[in-house]
Amino acid sequence: KMDQIRLEEGTPQKVLKHIRELAEQLFKNENPYPAVTMHKVHQPTNGSHMQLHQKPFPHLDEGVVQWIIDQATAKLQNAPPAVKAEKKCMVPSGPAIVGVVDRNGSALANSARRLEVVRNCISYIFENKMLEAKKLMPAVLRALKGRAARQCLTQELNLHAQQNRAVLDHQQFDFVV
């Protein structure tokens, strides 16, 4: 390649020929399907140059335009402002937020449903209803991200331990863990 370039340096016709060949090759690389790039251009019909392609804008009566403008300004002057002024006032406080009370009487700030799911899952585990406990496991794991649910879990486990029902098989132990 380098030898060919050196030989062609003296003849500009050969250089231009190779530049054209390279340009054609680049064009073919960019546009591999010539049918896609060529668009059919319709020829104008006979006498189309005589037709008017744009209609002239209609003549406006100056008096009618001024009357419409006057009507609109009168309507806007009599109308109330579009945006009402914002009043600042005190919002009365509502009823106090009462936490959910569990079996031991401590107030928990989490939703009652999440805590009930944790309680149900623990009771299912201790009753050896592993299928129901397995169904509740994803909800329990989501609930245990909250502090109140973790506290509820420990209280439920403590409650079952105090009732001497703390004998678990391997699968029950794995679920509790």
XYZ file of N, CA, C and O in Angstrom:
708
model
N 0.824 -1.198 0.000
C 0.000 0.000 0.000
C 0.868 1.261 0.000
O 0.553 2.203 -0.719
N 1.881 1.264 0.828
C 2.742 2.451 0.919
C 3.483 2.676 -0.399
O 3.655 3.820 -0.815
N 3.902 1.578 -1.039
C 4.598 1.724 -2.326
C 3.661 2.305 -3.370
O 4.054 3.139 -4.193
N 2.402 1.881 -3.359
C 1.432 2.374 -4.322
C 1.189 3.856 -4.111
O 1.077 4.628 -5.060
N 1.140 4.287 -2.867
C 0.932 5.708 -2.565
C 2.114 6.522 -3.049
O 1.948 7.610 -3.621
N 3.326 6.029 -2.866
C 4.518 6.751 -3.309
C 4.558 6.864 -4.839
O 4.986 7.877 -5.379
N 4.131 5.815 -5.530
C 4.122 5.849 -6.989
C 3.094 6.843 -7.523
O 3.295 7.468 -8.569
N 1.970 6.995 -6.808
C 0.909 7.859 -7.285
C 1.086 9.320 -6.872
O 0.323 10.174 -7.308
N 2.074 9.630 -6.065
C 2.274 11.013 -5.622
C 2.540 11.946 -6.787
O 2.142 13.100 -6.770
N 3.142 11.455 -7.829
C 3.477 12.303 -8.976
C 2.321 12.524 -9.920
O 2.311 13.503 -10.670
N 1.324 11.653 -9.932
C 0.206 11.785 -10.879
C -1.079 12.092 -10.123
O -1.661 11.240 -9.450
N -1.557 13.327 -10.245
C -2.774 13.714 -9.515
C -4.025 12.989 -10.009
O -4.968 12.803 -9.245
N -4.053 12.530 -11.284
C -5.236 11.828 -11.789
C -5.440 10.508 -11.034
O -6.566 10.148 -10.677
N -4.359 9.774 -10.795
C -4.460 8.506 -10.076
C -4.884 8.733 -8.620
O -5.671 7.966 -8.053
N -4.373 9.796 -8.005
C -4.747 10.114 -6.620
C -6.243 10.417 -6.551
O -6.954 9.920 -5.672
N -6.739 11.248 -7.499
C -8.172 11.576 -7.508
C -9.020 10.337 -7.765
O -10.101 10.175 -7.190
N -8.533 9.453 -8.629
C -9.260 8.223 -8.921
C -9.406 7.371 -7.661
O -10.484 6.864 -7.336
N -8.325 7.228 -6.912
C -8.368 6.427 -5.689
C -9.211 7.101 -4.595
O -9.882 6.418 -3.817
N -9.185 8.419 -4.557
C -10.026 9.132 -3.583
C -11.495 8.888 -3.898
O -12.310 8.648 -3.008
N -11.866 8.934 -5.201
C -13.246 8.657 -5.595
C -13.635 7.224 -5.234
O -14.755 6.975 -4.766
N -12.751 6.281 -5.473
C -13.040 4.889 -5.135
C -13.269 4.717 -3.636
O -14.191 4.016 -3.209
N -12.417 5.372 -2.858
C -12.590 5.315 -1.397
C -13.911 5.968 -0.968
O -14.618 5.454 -0.099
N -14.248 7.085 -1.602
C -15.490 7.772 -1.273
C -16.693 6.902 -1.616
O -17.661 6.817 -0.849
N -16.659 6.230 -2.776
C -17.745 5.342 -3.156
C -17.859 4.173 -2.175
O -18.964 3.781 -1.792
N -16.722 3.639 -1.772
C -16.743 2.522 -0.817
C -17.318 2.959 0.531
O -18.123 2.252 1.138
N -16.932 4.146 0.987
C -17.481 4.666 2.250
C -18.988 4.905 2.132
O -19.754 4.620 3.051
N -19.427 5.433 0.981
C -20.854 5.672 0.774
C -21.620 4.360 0.781
O -22.710 4.265 1.361
N -21.064 3.322 0.137
C -21.733 2.015 0.127
C -21.792 1.416 1.526
O -22.751 0.736 1.881
N -20.750 1.660 2.330
C -20.773 1.165 3.712
C -21.856 1.857 4.541
O -22.513 1.238 5.372
N -22.035 3.154 4.311
C -23.029 3.904 5.077
C -24.448 3.634 4.577
O -25.394 3.655 5.342
N -24.609 3.387 3.287
C -25.925 3.164 2.682
C -25.899 1.850 1.914
O -25.768 1.846 0.692
N -26.053 0.725 2.599
C -25.918 -0.557 1.912
C -27.076 -0.871 0.961
O -26.908 -1.609 0.010
N -28.271 -0.316 1.200
C -29.424 -0.590 0.356
C -29.803 0.683 -0.388
O -30.442 1.565 0.166
N -29.428 0.799 -1.663
C -29.690 2.054 -2.382
C -31.174 2.312 -2.594
O -31.587 3.452 -2.723
N -32.015 1.268 -2.594
C -33.445 1.477 -2.801
C -34.064 2.247 -1.645
O -35.041 2.967 -1.823
N -33.492 2.105 -0.461
C -34.037 2.785 0.705
C -33.716 4.269 0.654
O -34.512 5.102 1.040
N -32.536 4.617 0.166
C -32.106 6.011 0.198
C -32.710 6.833 -0.926
O -32.798 8.043 -0.825
N -33.109 6.191 -2.028
C -33.663 6.941 -3.151
C -35.165 7.107 -2.952
O -35.890 6.133 -2.769
N -35.610 8.343 -2.995
C -37.021 8.639 -2.869
C -37.543 9.109 -4.214
O -36.866 9.858 -4.926
N -38.721 8.688 -4.537
C -39.304 9.057 -5.825
C -39.839 10.477 -5.731
O -40.619 10.809 -4.838
N -39.419 11.304 -6.651
C -39.873 12.685 -6.697
C -40.869 12.790 -7.844
O -40.548 12.471 -8.996
N -42.064 13.225 -7.533
C -43.102 13.329 -8.548
C -42.868 14.562 -9.412
O -42.508 15.636 -8.914
N -43.104 14.412 -10.698
C -42.994 15.554 -11.600
C -44.258 16.385 -11.497
O -45.357 15.853 -11.340
N -44.123 17.690 -11.566
C -45.320 18.532 -11.502
C -46.186 18.323 -12.747
O -45.702 17.995 -13.813
N -47.490 18.520 -12.551
C -48.415 18.350 -13.666
C -48.291 19.525 -14.633
O -47.743 20.587 -14.293
N -48.827 19.322 -15.838
C -48.797 20.410 -16.836
C -49.653 21.573 -16.363
O -50.786 21.390 -15.917
N -49.118 22.740 -16.423
C -49.849 23.935 -16.040
C -49.861 24.202 -14.550
O -50.565 25.103 -14.094
N -49.104 23.430 -13.756
C -49.096 23.648 -12.297
C -48.425 24.959 -11.928
O -48.729 25.536 -10.886
N -47.554 25.433 -12.792
C -46.885 26.702 -12.515
C -47.840 27.876 -12.632
O -47.570 28.965 -12.159
N -49.015 27.656 -13.243
C -49.994 28.721 -13.409
C -50.925 28.825 -12.179
O -51.566 29.845 -11.990
N -50.996 27.769 -11.372
C -51.932 27.750 -10.241
C -51.387 28.570 -9.081
O -50.180 28.639 -8.860
N -52.318 29.129 -8.301
C -51.936 29.844 -7.084
C -51.884 28.837 -5.947
O -52.842 28.102 -5.705
N -50.767 28.767 -5.270
C -50.606 27.792 -4.199
C -50.992 28.350 -2.838
O -51.195 27.606 -1.894
N -51.079 29.654 -2.696
C -51.402 30.238 -1.404
C -52.551 31.215 -1.580
O -52.505 32.096 -2.439
N -53.562 31.040 -0.757
C -54.703 31.936 -0.831
C -54.344 33.240 -0.142
O -53.646 33.237 0.885
N -54.819 34.343 -0.629
C -54.507 35.619 0.027
C -55.255 35.729 1.352
O -56.350 35.181 1.524
N -54.636 36.410 2.312
C -55.244 36.609 3.626
C -56.451 37.529 3.464
O -56.382 38.542 2.774
N -57.586 37.191 4.114
C -58.783 38.025 3.923
C -58.590 39.419 4.520
O -57.846 39.618 5.480
N -59.310 40.367 3.960
C -59.235 41.754 4.422
C -59.981 41.886 5.740
O -61.105 41.397 5.885
N -59.349 42.551 6.715
C -59.968 42.741 8.030
C -60.488 44.162 8.139
O -59.811 45.130 7.781
N -61.697 44.258 8.706
C -62.286 45.575 8.936
C -61.724 46.119 10.237
O -61.824 45.489 11.294
N -61.157 47.291 10.163
C -60.488 47.883 11.326
C -61.470 48.154 12.470
O -61.160 47.961 13.647
N -62.670 48.561 12.162
C -63.674 48.866 13.179
C -64.120 47.615 13.934
O -64.297 47.636 15.160
N -64.277 46.489 13.209
C -64.713 45.246 13.851
C -63.613 44.720 14.780
O -63.886 44.269 15.904
N -62.368 44.812 14.342
C -61.250 44.340 15.169
C -61.166 45.169 16.445
O -60.984 44.631 17.547
N -61.307 46.501 16.345
C -61.237 47.369 17.521
C -62.397 47.071 18.469
O -62.217 47.064 19.688
N -63.605 46.790 17.918
C -64.766 46.477 18.750
C -64.537 45.188 19.539
O -64.848 45.106 20.723
N -63.929 44.162 18.934
C -63.638 42.892 19.613
C -62.604 43.101 20.723
O -62.734 42.577 21.835
N -61.603 43.911 20.449
C -60.576 44.196 21.469
C -61.195 44.933 22.645
O -60.900 44.638 23.815
N -62.071 45.903 22.383
C -62.725 46.656 23.459
C -63.614 45.749 24.309
O -63.656 45.882 25.536
N -64.330 44.826 23.671
C -65.176 43.882 24.403
C -64.327 43.020 25.348
O -64.695 42.799 26.500
N -63.190 42.531 24.849
C -62.333 41.659 25.663
C -61.732 42.416 26.839
O -61.672 41.894 27.957
N -61.295 43.665 26.631
C -60.708 44.427 27.748
C -61.755 44.761 28.793
O -61.476 44.747 29.991
N -63.000 45.050 28.367
C -64.065 45.344 29.331
C -64.384 44.111 30.167
O -64.615 44.207 31.380
N -64.386 42.970 29.527
C -64.668 41.726 30.247
C -63.574 41.430 31.260
O -63.832 40.984 32.376
N -62.303 41.667 30.888
C -61.180 41.408 31.797
C -61.159 42.372 32.968
O -60.749 42.018 34.069
N -61.584 43.624 32.757
C -61.574 44.602 33.850
C -62.640 44.285 34.892
O -62.459 44.527 36.079
N -63.771 43.744 34.462
C -64.851 43.427 35.394
C -64.670 42.072 36.071
O -65.297 41.793 37.076
N -63.847 41.226 35.507
C -63.662 39.875 36.043
C -62.781 39.912 37.292
O -61.913 40.760 37.429
N -63.018 38.985 38.229
C -62.152 38.917 39.413
C -60.768 38.410 38.998
O -60.601 37.813 37.933
N -59.774 38.670 39.817
C -58.428 38.194 39.467
C -58.402 36.669 39.338
O -59.119 35.961 40.038
N -57.600 36.208 38.421
C -57.556 34.778 38.123
C -57.018 33.968 39.302
O -57.467 32.862 39.560
N -56.055 34.507 40.031
C -55.449 33.792 41.149
C -55.867 34.476 42.440
O -55.652 35.671 42.620
N -56.498 33.724 43.303
C -56.930 34.294 44.584
C -55.749 34.374 45.537
O -54.853 33.538 45.511
N -55.769 35.392 46.376
C -54.705 35.553 47.360
C -54.807 34.425 48.377
O -55.898 34.036 48.804
N -53.665 33.913 48.760
C -53.631 32.784 49.684
C -53.788 33.277 51.116
O -53.080 34.176 51.565
N -54.761 32.704 51.813
C -54.963 33.073 53.213
C -54.105 32.180 54.095
O -54.055 30.975 53.906
N -53.467 32.801 55.058
C -52.680 32.026 56.014
C -53.509 31.873 57.278
O -54.006 32.852 57.835
N -53.696 30.625 57.691
C -54.486 30.383 58.883
C -53.946 29.153 59.601
O -53.199 28.362 59.031
N -54.345 29.014 60.837
C -53.930 27.869 61.636
C -54.868 26.704 61.349
O -56.083 26.867 61.317
N -54.295 25.543 61.177
C -55.083 24.338 60.975
C -55.280 23.700 62.345
O -54.314 23.478 63.070
N -56.534 23.420 62.727
C -56.749 22.828 64.060
C -56.156 21.423 64.111
O -56.169 20.690 63.134
N -55.629 21.096 65.263
C -55.028 19.776 65.419
C -56.121 18.727 65.528
O -57.170 18.951 66.124
N -55.868 17.585 64.913
C -56.840 16.498 64.926
C -56.668 15.635 66.155
O -55.970 15.991 67.115
N -57.289 14.482 66.123
C -57.153 13.582 67.271
C -55.721 13.063 67.375
O -55.013 12.956 66.380
N -55.315 12.766 68.578
C -53.949 12.298 68.818
C -53.756 10.926 68.192
O -54.680 10.115 68.114
N -52.532 10.668 67.730
C -52.205 9.375 67.146
C -51.996 8.389 68.290
O -51.133 8.566 69.134
N -52.810 7.362 68.291
C -52.727 6.360 69.343
C -52.047 5.138 68.763
O -52.424 4.639 67.716
N -51.025 4.669 69.456
C -50.328 3.474 68.986
C -51.170 2.233 69.196
O -52.127 2.209 69.965
N -50.818 1.206 68.507
C -51.504 -0.074 68.634
C -51.009 -0.743 69.898
O -49.813 -0.828 70.153
N -51.930 -1.229 70.691
C -51.555 -1.839 71.962
C -51.482 -3.349 71.778
O -52.418 -3.968 71.292
N -50.335 -3.930 72.133
C -50.199 -5.388 71.994
C -50.642 -6.071 73.276
O -51.160 -5.437 74.189
N -50.426 -7.365 73.361
C -50.948 -8.162 74.484
C -50.352 -7.743 75.828
O -50.976 -7.889 76.861
N -49.132 -7.249 75.816
C -48.490 -6.864 77.070
C -48.787 -5.426 77.462
O -48.346 -4.954 78.481
N -49.501 -4.663 76.596
C -49.904 -3.322 76.982
C -48.968 -2.232 76.523
O -49.243 -1.071 76.784
N -47.862 -2.539 75.880
C -46.965 -1.469 75.440
C -47.461 -0.899 74.123
O -47.991 -1.598 73.285
N -47.315 0.393 73.932
C -47.800 1.066 72.739
C -46.780 0.906 71.616
O -45.598 1.151 71.800
N -47.262 0.475 70.449
C -46.388 0.319 69.289
C -46.840 1.296 68.212
O -48.024 1.517 68.015
N -45.903 1.863 67.485
C -46.233 2.882 66.494
C -46.366 2.307 65.091
O -46.520 3.038 64.148
N -46.303 0.988 64.925
C -46.391 0.396 63.592
C -47.836 0.061 63.274
O -48.701 0.087 64.143
N -48.104 -0.273 62.039
C -49.480 -0.601 61.666
C -49.887 -1.921 62.303
O -49.085 -2.836 62.471
N -51.144 -2.016 62.621
C -51.655 -3.201 63.312
C -51.571 -4.433 62.426
O -51.333 -5.541 62.908
N -51.752 -4.251 61.132
C -51.750 -5.404 60.228
C -50.378 -6.058 60.181
O -50.268 -7.288 60.201
N -49.319 -5.273 60.126
C -47.970 -5.852 60.083
C -47.655 -6.614 61.358
O -47.048 -7.684 61.326
N -48.066 -6.062 62.470
C -47.807 -6.735 63.737
C -48.628 -8.019 63.838
O -48.154 -9.025 64.364
N -49.848 -7.986 63.317
C -50.681 -9.182 63.333
C -50.084 -10.271 62.453
O -50.154 -11.464 62.788
N -49.468 -9.894 61.337
C -48.817 -10.873 60.462
C -47.658 -11.541 61.197
O -47.477 -12.760 61.122
N -46.888 -10.756 61.938
C -45.772 -11.324 62.700
C -46.303 -12.290 63.757
O -45.787 -13.409 63.913
N -47.360 -11.884 64.472
C -47.939 -12.755 65.503
C -48.478 -14.052 64.905
O -48.257 -15.138 65.453
N -49.182 -13.932 63.775
C -49.739 -15.125 63.135
C -48.637 -16.070 62.683
O -48.759 -17.292 62.837
N -47.572 -15.521 62.134
C -46.472 -16.367 61.654
C -45.832 -17.128 62.814
O -45.571 -18.335 62.706
N -45.599 -16.461 63.933
C -45.000 -17.127 65.099
C -45.942 -18.216 65.623
O -45.509 -19.327 65.938
N -47.239 -17.907 65.680
C -48.163 -18.935 66.168
C -48.242 -20.116 65.205
O -48.332 -21.264 65.637
N -48.188 -19.858 63.892
C -48.177 -20.963 62.922
C -46.929 -21.826 63.089
O -46.992 -23.048 62.995
N -45.802 -21.198 63.360
C -44.559 -21.960 63.546
C -44.681 -22.862 64.773
O -44.350 -24.048 64.720
N -45.178 -22.321 65.888
C -45.278 -23.113 67.110
C -46.379 -24.166 67.030
O -46.322 -25.167 67.731
N -47.372 -23.959 66.169
C -48.418 -24.970 65.969
C -48.023 -25.961 64.875
O -48.829 -26.817 64.514
N -46.843 -25.818 64.320
C -46.274 -26.679 63.282
C -47.091 -26.603 61.976
O -47.177 -27.583 61.244
N -47.659 -25.454 61.686
C -48.348 -25.203 60.408
C -47.353 -24.488 59.492
O -47.434 -23.284 59.271
N -46.419 -25.272 58.979
C -45.283 -24.682 58.272
C -45.670 -24.089 56.914
O -45.065 -23.123 56.462
N -46.684 -24.632 56.254
C -47.099 -24.107 54.961
C -47.642 -22.680 55.103
O -47.287 -21.788 54.325
N -48.483 -22.456 56.124
C -49.012 -21.114 56.361
C -47.905 -20.149 56.773
O -47.884 -18.992 56.356
N -46.966 -20.633 57.599
C -45.851 -19.789 58.025
C -44.976 -19.411 56.831
O -44.503 -18.273 56.724
N -44.792 -20.369 55.918
C -43.968 -20.102 54.731
C -44.627 -19.054 53.843
O -43.946 -18.213 53.250
N -45.964 -19.052 53.754
C -46.680 -18.063 52.962
C -46.518 -16.658 53.548
O -46.462 -15.678 52.819
N -46.467 -16.573 54.881
C -46.373 -15.268 55.543
C -44.939 -14.737 55.633
O -44.737 -13.578 55.987
N -43.951 -15.578 55.335
C -42.552 -15.198 55.546
C -42.129 -13.917 54.816
O -41.482 -13.064 55.436
N -42.469 -13.718 53.533
C -42.050 -12.462 52.884
C -42.628 -11.219 53.553
O -41.927 -10.218 53.729
N -43.895 -11.292 53.964
C -44.509 -10.153 54.650
C -43.865 -9.917 56.005
O -43.670 -8.773 56.428
N -43.514 -10.997 56.685
C -42.867 -10.866 57.994
C -41.489 -10.228 57.837
O -41.107 -9.340 58.610
N -40.744 -10.667 56.835
C -39.400 -10.101 56.627
C -39.482 -8.614 56.298
O -38.635 -7.827 56.728
N -40.506 -8.209 55.536
C -40.681 -6.772 55.263
C -41.058 -6.026 56.535
O -40.586 -4.918 56.787
N -41.918 -6.638 57.345
C -42.360 -5.977 58.575
C -41.221 -5.850 59.577
O -41.161 -4.874 60.333
N -40.300 -6.818 59.584
C -39.213 -6.803 60.574
C -38.183 -5.712 60.313
O -37.262 -5.539 61.107
N -38.348 -4.971 59.230
C -37.465 -3.817 59.008
C -37.796 -2.689 59.973
O -36.976 -1.819 60.227
N -39.001 -2.728 60.519
C -39.404 -1.710 61.492
C -39.103 -2.140 62.916
O -39.113 -3.321 63.256
N -38.847 -1.179 63.760
C -38.483 -1.450 65.151
C -39.625 -2.096 65.929
O -39.426 -3.024 66.716
N -40.842 -1.620 65.686
C -41.996 -2.133 66.433
C -42.249 -3.602 66.121
O -42.605 -4.381 67.011
N -42.046 -4.002 64.873
C -42.260 -5.405 64.505
C -41.207 -6.299 65.151
O -41.508 -7.415 65.576
N -39.969 -5.820 65.233
C -38.926 -6.614 65.904
C -39.249 -6.763 67.386
O -39.057 -7.826 67.982
N -39.749 -5.708 67.994
C -40.141 -5.772 69.400
C -41.304 -6.747 69.578
O -41.324 -7.539 70.523
N -42.249 -6.708 68.676
C -43.392 -7.634 68.717
C -42.914 -9.079 68.587
O -43.415 -9.963 69.282
N -41.943 -9.325 67.706
C -41.394 -10.672 67.526
C -40.788 -11.190 68.825
O -41.059 -12.321 69.249
N -39.983 -10.367 69.476
C -39.349 -10.815 70.722
C -40.395 -11.066 71.810
O -40.275 -12.026 72.581
N -41.425 -10.219 71.862
C -42.471 -10.417 72.869
C -43.263 -11.695 72.603
O -43.613 -12.418 73.543
N -43.541 -11.987 71.342
C -44.264 -13.212 71.006
C -43.429 -14.450 71.343
O -43.948 -15.430 71.879
N -42.140 -14.398 71.009
C -41.273 -15.537 71.336
C -41.181 -15.720 72.848
O -41.193 -16.844 73.354
N -41.099 -14.604 73.574
C -41.062 -14.665 75.038
C -42.359 -15.251 75.581
O -42.344 -16.064 76.519
N -43.485 -14.875 74.999
C -44.778 -15.383 75.437
C -44.862 -16.900 75.250
O -45.318 -17.625 76.149
N -44.394 -17.400 74.101
C -44.420 -18.839 73.850
C -43.436 -19.583 74.758
O -43.696 -20.720 75.161
N -42.301 -18.941 75.088
C -41.324 -19.575 75.982
C -41.898 -19.692 77.396
O -41.655 -20.680 78.093
N -42.656 -18.687 77.832
C -43.240 -18.716 79.177
C -44.349 -19.762 79.284
O -44.629 -20.257 80.367
N -44.971 -20.106 78.174
C -46.054 -21.089 78.201
C -45.524 -22.512 78.059
O -46.305 -23.435 77.849
N -44.221 -22.681 78.141
C -43.555 -23.978 78.036
C -43.871 -24.687 76.719
O -43.999 -25.900 76.669
N -44.059 -23.913 75.654
C -44.274 -24.503 74.340
C -43.057 -24.231 73.465
O -43.162 -24.074 72.264
N -41.905 -24.171 74.077
C -40.704 -23.770 73.369
C -39.932 -24.942 72.783
O -38.787 -24.793 72.395
N -40.514 -26.132 72.729
C -39.839 -27.284 72.137
C -40.096 -27.244 70.635
O -41.233 -27.335 70.180
N -39.021 -27.097 69.864
C -39.138 -26.943 68.412
C -38.359 -28.034 67.695
O -37.311 -28.470 68.177
N -38.849 -28.458 66.541
C -38.031 -29.358 65.714
C -37.109 -28.494 64.839
O -37.127 -27.254 64.920
N -36.322 -29.130 63.980
C -35.312 -28.400 63.208
C -35.950 -27.387 62.256
O -35.482 -26.244 62.147
N -37.020 -27.783 61.584
C -37.651 -26.879 60.615
C -38.286 -25.673 61.313
O -38.162 -24.542 60.848
N -38.917 -25.897 62.453
C -39.499 -24.791 63.205
C -38.400 -23.830 63.683
O -38.563 -22.608 63.611
N -37.303 -24.387 64.139
C -36.196 -23.561 64.615
C -35.648 -22.702 63.464
O -35.364 -21.506 63.626
N -35.508 -23.318 62.267
C -35.010 -22.582 61.107
C -35.931 -21.427 60.753
O -35.482 -20.341 60.423
N -37.248 -21.626 60.853
C -38.178 -20.558 60.556
C -38.080 -19.428 61.556
O -38.183 -18.259 61.196
N -37.913 -19.782 62.834
C -37.786 -18.744 63.862
C -36.532 -17.923 63.633
O -36.534 -16.702 63.731
N -35.454 -18.603 63.262
C -34.180 -17.905 62.999
C -34.352 -17.022 61.776
O -33.934 -15.887 61.726
